[in-house]
Coordinates of N, CA, C and O in Angstrom, one line a residue:
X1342 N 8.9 123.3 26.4 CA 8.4 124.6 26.5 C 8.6 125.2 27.9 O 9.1 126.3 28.0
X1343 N 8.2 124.3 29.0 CA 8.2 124.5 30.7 C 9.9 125.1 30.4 O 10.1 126.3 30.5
X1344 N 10.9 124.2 30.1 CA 12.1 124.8 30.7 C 12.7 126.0 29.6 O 13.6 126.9 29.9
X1345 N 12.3 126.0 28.7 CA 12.9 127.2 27.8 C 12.1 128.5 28.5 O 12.6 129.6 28.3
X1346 N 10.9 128.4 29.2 CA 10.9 129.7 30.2 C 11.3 129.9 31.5 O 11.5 130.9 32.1
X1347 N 11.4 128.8 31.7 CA 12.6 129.0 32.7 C 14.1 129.1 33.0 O 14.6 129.4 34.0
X1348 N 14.5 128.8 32.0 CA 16.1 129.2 31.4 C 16.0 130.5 30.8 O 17.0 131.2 30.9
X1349 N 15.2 131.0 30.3 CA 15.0 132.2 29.4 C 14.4 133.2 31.0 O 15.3 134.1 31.1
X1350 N 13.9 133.2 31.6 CA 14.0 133.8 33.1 C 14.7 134.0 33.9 O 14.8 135.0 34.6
X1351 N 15.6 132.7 33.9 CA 16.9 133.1 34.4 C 17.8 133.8 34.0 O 18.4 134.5 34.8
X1352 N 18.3 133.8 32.7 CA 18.8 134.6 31.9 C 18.8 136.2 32.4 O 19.5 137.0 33.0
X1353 N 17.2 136.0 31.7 CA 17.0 137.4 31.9 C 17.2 138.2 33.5 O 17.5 139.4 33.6
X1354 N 16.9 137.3 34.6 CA 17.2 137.7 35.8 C 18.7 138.0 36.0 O 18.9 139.0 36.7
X1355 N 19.8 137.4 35.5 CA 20.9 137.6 35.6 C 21.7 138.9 34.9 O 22.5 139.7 35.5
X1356 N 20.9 138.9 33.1 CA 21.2 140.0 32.8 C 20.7 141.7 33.9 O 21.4 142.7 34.0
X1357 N 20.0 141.5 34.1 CA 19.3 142.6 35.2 C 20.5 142.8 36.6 O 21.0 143.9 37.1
X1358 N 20.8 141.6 36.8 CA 21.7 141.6 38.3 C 22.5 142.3 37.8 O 22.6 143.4 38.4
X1359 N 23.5 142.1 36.5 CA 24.8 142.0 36.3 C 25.1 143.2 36.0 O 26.2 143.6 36.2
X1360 N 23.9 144.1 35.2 CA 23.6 145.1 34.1 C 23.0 146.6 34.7 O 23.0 147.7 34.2
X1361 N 22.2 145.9 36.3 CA 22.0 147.1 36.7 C 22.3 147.5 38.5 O 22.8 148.6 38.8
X1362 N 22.1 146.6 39.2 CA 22.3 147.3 40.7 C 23.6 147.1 41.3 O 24.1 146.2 40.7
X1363 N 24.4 147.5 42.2 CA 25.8 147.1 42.1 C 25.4 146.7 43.5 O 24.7 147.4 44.3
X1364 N 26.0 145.5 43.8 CA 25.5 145.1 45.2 C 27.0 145.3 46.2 O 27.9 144.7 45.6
X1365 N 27.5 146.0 47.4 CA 28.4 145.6 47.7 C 29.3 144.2 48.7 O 28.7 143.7 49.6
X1366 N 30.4 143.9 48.4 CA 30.7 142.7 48.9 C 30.2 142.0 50.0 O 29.9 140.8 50.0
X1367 N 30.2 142.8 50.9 CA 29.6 142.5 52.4 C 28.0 142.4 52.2 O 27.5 142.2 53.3
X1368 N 27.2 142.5 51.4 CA 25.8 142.2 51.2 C 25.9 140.8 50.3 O 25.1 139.9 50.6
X1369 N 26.6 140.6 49.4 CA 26.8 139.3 48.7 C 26.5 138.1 50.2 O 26.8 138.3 51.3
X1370 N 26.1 137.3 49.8 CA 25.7 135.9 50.5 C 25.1 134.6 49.8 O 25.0 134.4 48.6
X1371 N 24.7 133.7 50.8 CA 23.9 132.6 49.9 C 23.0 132.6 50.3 O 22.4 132.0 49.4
X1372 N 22.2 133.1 51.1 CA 20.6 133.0 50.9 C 19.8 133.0 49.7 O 20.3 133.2 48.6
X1373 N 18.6 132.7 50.1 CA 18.1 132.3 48.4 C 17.3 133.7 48.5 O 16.9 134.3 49.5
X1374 N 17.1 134.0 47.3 CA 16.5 135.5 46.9 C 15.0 135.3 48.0 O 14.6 136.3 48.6
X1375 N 14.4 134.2 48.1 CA 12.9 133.9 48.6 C 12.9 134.6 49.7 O 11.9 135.2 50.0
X1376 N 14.2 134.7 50.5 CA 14.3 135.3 52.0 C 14.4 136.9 52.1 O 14.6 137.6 53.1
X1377 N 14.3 137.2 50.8 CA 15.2 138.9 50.9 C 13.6 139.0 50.6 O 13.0 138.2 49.9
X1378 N 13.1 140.6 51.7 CA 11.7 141.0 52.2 C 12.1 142.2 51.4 O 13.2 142.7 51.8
X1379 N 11.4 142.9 50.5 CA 11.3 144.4 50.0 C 10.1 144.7 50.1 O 9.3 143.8 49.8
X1380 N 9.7 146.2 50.7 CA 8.5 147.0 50.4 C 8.5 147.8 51.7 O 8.9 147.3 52.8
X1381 N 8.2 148.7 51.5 CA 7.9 149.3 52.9 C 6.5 148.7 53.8 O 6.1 149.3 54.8
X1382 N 6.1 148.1 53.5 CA 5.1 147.2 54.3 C 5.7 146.2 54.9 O 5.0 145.7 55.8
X1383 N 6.8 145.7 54.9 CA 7.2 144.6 55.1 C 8.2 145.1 56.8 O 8.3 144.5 57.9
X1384 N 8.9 146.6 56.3 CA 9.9 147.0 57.0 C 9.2 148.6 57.7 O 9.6 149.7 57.4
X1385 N 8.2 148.3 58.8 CA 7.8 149.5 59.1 C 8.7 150.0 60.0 O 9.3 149.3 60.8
X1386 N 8.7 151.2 60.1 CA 10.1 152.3 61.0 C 9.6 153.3 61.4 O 8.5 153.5 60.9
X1387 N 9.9 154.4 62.4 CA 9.3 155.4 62.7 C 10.5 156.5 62.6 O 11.6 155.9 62.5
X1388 N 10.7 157.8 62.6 CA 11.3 158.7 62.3 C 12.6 158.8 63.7 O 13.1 159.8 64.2
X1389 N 12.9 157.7 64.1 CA 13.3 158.0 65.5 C 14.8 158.9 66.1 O 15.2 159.4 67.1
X1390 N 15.4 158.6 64.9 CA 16.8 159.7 65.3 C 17.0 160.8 64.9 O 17.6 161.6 65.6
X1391 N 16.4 161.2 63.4 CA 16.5 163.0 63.3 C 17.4 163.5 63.2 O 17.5 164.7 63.1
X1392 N 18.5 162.7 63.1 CA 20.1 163.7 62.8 C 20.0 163.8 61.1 O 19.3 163.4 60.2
X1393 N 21.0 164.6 61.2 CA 21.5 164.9 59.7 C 22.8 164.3 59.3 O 23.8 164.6 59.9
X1394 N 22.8 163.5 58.0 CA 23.9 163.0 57.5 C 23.7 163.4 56.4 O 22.9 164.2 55.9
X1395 N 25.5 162.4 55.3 CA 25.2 162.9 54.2 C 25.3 161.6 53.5 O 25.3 160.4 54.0
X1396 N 25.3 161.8 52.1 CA 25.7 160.7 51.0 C 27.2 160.4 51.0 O 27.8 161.4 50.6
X1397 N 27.8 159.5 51.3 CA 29.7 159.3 51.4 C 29.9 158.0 50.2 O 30.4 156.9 50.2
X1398 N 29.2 158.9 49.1 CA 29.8 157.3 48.0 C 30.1 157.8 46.6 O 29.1 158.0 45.9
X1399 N 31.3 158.0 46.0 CA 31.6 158.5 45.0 C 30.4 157.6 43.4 O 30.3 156.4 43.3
X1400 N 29.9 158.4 42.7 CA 28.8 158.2 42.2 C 27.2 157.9 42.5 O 26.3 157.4 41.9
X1401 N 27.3 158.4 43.5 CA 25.8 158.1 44.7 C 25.8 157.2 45.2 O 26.6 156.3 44.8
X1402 N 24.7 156.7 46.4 CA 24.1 155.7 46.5 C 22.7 155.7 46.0 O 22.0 156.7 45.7
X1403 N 22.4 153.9 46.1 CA 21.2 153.5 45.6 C 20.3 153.4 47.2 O 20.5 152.7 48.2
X1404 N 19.1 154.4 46.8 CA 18.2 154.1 47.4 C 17.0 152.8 47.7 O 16.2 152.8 46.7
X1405 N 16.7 151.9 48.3 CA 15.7 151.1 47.5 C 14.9 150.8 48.6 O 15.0 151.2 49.8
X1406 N 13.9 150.1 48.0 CA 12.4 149.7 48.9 C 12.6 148.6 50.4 O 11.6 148.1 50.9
X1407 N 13.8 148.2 50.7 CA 13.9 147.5 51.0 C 15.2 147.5 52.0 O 16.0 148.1 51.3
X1408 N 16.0 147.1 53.2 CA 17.3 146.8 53.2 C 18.1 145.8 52.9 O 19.0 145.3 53.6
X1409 N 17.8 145.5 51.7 CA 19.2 145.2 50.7 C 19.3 145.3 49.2 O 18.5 145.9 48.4
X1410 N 20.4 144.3 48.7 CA 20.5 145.3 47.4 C 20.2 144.6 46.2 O 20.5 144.8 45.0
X1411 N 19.6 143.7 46.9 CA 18.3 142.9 45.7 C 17.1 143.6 45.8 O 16.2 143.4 44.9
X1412 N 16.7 144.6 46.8 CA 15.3 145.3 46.5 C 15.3 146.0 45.4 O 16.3 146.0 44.7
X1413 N 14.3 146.6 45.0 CA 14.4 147.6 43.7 C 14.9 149.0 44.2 O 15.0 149.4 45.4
X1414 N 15.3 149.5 43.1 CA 16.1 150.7 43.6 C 15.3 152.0 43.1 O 15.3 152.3 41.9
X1415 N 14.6 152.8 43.9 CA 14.1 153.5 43.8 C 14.7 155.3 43.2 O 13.9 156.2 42.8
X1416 N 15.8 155.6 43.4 CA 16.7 156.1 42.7 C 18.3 156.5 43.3 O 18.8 155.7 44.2
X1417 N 18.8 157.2 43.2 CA 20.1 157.0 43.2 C 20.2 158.5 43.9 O 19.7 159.5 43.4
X1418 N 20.9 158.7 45.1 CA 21.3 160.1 45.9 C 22.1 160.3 45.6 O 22.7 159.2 45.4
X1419 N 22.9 161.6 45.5 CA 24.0 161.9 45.1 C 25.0 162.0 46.2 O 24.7 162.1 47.4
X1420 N 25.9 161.9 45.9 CA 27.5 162.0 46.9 C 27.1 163.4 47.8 O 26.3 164.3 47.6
X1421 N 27.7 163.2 48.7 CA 27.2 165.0 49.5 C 26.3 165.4 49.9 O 26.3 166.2 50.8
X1422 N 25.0 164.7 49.0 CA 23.3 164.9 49.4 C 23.3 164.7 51.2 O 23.9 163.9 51.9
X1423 N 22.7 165.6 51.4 CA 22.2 166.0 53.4 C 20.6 165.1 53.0 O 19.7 165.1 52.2
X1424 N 21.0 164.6 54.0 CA 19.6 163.5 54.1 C 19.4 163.3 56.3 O 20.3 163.1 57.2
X1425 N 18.1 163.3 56.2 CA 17.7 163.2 57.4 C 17.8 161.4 57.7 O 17.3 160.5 57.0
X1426 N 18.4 161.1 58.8 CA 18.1 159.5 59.3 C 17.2 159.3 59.9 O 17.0 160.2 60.7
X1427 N 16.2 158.3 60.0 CA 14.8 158.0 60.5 C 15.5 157.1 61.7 O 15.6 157.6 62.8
X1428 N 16.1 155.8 61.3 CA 16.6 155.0 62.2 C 16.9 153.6 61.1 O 16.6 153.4 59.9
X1429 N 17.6 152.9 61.9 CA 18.3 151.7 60.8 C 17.6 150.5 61.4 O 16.7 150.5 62.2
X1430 N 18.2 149.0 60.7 CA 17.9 147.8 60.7 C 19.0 146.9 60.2 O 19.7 146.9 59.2
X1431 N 19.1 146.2 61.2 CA 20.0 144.8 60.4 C 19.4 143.7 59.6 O 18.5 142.9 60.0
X1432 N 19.9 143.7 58.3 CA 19.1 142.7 57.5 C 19.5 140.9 57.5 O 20.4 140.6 58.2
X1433 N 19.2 140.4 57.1 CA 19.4 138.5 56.9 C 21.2 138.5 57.0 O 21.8 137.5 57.6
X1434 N 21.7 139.2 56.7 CA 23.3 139.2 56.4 C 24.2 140.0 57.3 O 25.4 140.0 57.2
X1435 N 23.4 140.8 58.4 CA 24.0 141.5 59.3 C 24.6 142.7 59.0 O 25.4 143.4 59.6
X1436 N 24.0 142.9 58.2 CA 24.5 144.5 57.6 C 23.5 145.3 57.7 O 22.5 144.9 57.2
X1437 N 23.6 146.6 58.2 CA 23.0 147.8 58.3 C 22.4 148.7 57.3 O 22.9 148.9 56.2
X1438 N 21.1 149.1 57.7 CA 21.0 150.1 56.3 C 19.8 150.9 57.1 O 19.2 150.6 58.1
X1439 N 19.9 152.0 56.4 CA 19.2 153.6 57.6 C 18.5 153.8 56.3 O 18.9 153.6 55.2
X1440 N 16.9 154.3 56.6 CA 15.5 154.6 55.7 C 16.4 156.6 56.1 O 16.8 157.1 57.1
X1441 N 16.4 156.9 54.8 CA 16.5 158.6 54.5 C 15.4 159.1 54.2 O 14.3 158.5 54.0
X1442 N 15.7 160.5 54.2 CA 14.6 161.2 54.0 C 15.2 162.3 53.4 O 16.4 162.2 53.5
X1443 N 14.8 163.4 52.6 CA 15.3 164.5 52.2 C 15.2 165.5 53.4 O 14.4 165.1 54.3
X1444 N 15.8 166.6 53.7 CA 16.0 167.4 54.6 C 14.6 168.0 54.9 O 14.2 168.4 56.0
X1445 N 14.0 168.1 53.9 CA 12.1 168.5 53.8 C 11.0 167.4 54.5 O 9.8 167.5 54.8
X1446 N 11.9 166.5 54.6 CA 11.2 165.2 55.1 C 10.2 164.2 54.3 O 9.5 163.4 54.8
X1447 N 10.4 164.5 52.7 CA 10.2 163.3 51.7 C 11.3 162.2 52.2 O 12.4 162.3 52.7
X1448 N 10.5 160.8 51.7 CA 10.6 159.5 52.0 C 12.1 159.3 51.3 O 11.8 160.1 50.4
X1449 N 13.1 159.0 51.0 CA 13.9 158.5 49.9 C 13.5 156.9 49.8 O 12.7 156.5 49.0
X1450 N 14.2 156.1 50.8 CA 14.5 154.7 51.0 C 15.7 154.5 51.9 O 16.4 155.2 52.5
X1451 N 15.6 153.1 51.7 CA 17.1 152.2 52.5 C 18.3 152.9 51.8 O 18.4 153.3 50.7
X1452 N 19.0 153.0 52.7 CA 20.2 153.1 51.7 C 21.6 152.5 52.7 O 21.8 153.0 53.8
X1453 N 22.5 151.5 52.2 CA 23.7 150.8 53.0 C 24.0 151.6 54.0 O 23.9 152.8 53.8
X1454 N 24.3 151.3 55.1 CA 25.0 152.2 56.3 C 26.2 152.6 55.8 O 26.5 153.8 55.9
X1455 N 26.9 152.0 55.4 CA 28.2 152.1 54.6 C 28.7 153.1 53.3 O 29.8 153.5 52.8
X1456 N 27.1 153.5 53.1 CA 27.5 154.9 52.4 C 27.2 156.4 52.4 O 27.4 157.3 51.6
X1457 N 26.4 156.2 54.1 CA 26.5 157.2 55.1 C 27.3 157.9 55.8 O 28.3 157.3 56.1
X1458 N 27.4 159.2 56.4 CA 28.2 159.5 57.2 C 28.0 158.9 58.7 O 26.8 158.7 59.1
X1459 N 28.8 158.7 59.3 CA 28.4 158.4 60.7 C 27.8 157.0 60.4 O 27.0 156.5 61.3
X1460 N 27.9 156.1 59.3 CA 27.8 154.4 59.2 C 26.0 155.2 59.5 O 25.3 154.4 60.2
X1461 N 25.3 156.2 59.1 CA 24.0 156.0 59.5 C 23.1 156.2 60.5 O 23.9 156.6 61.4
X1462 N 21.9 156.1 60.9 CA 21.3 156.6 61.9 C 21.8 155.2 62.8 O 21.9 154.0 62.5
X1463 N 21.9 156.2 64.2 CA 21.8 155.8 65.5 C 20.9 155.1 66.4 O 21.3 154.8 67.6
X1464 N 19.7 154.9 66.0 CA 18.4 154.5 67.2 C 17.8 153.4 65.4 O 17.6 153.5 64.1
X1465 N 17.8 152.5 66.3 CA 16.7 151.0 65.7 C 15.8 151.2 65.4 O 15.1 151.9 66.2
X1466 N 15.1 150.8 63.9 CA 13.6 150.8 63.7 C 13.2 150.5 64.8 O 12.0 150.4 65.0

C-alpha cells in the first residue's frame, strides 16, 4: 500500500511537470526539488530599481511565487506587457530572475531575466 502511494505521487508529480510549466534549459539542474525555496516569505525584496521593462517571450512569460521554475506559477504575462522591475536575485543555479510589478504597482511575481527586456532589473534584492 506504502509504495503504490508513492509511485502513484510520483506519477502524478511528473504528469504536472511535463503537462504544465515549461521550465527553460538553463534552469534545468540536479538539485533535488527539497532545495528550490518558493513563497514570498522566503524571498523578501524591496522596490529598488523602478525602471520600466517589458515581456520579451513569444507566448508570455510565467510569473511565479518564487525564482524558479519549479515554483507555482501564479499567471502568465503577456509578450509586450510594460512591467515595473523591483530588483533581481540569483537562484541555486545561477540564473537571474526580477520580482515585476504592473505599471500601477500591483505585485505580479518572479519572472526569468531572460524574458525581460534589459535581461531585467538592475539593483539586487
Amino acid at each position: 500500500m506504502r509504495v503504490r502511494r508513492v509511485l502513484g505521487g510520483a506519477v502524478a508529480g511528473a504528469a504536472l511537470l511535463l503537462g504544465g510549466i515549461a521550465v527553460p534549459a538553463a534552469q534545468a539542474g540536479t538539485a533535488d526539488a527539497s532545495a528550490v525555496t518558493c513563497g514570498n516569505a522566503y524571498w523578501p525584496h524591496n522596490p529598488n530599481d523602478g525602471r520600466l521593462g517589458s515581456v520579451r517571450k513569444t507566448g508570455g512569460a510565467a510569473a511565479h511565487t518564487g525564482p524558479y521554475g519549479d515554483c507555482t506559477t501564479v499567471g502568465i504575462v503577456a509578450d509586450g506587457t510594460t512591467v515595473r522591475y523591483d530588483c533581481y536575485v540569483v537562484n541555486d543555479y545561477g540564473n537571474t530572475w526580477t520580482w515585476v510589478r504592473t505599471q500601477g504597482g500591483s505585485s505580479l511575481g518572479w519572472v526569468y531575466d531572460a524574458y525581460l527586456s534589459g535581461n531585467g532589473a538592475s539593483e539586487p534584492c
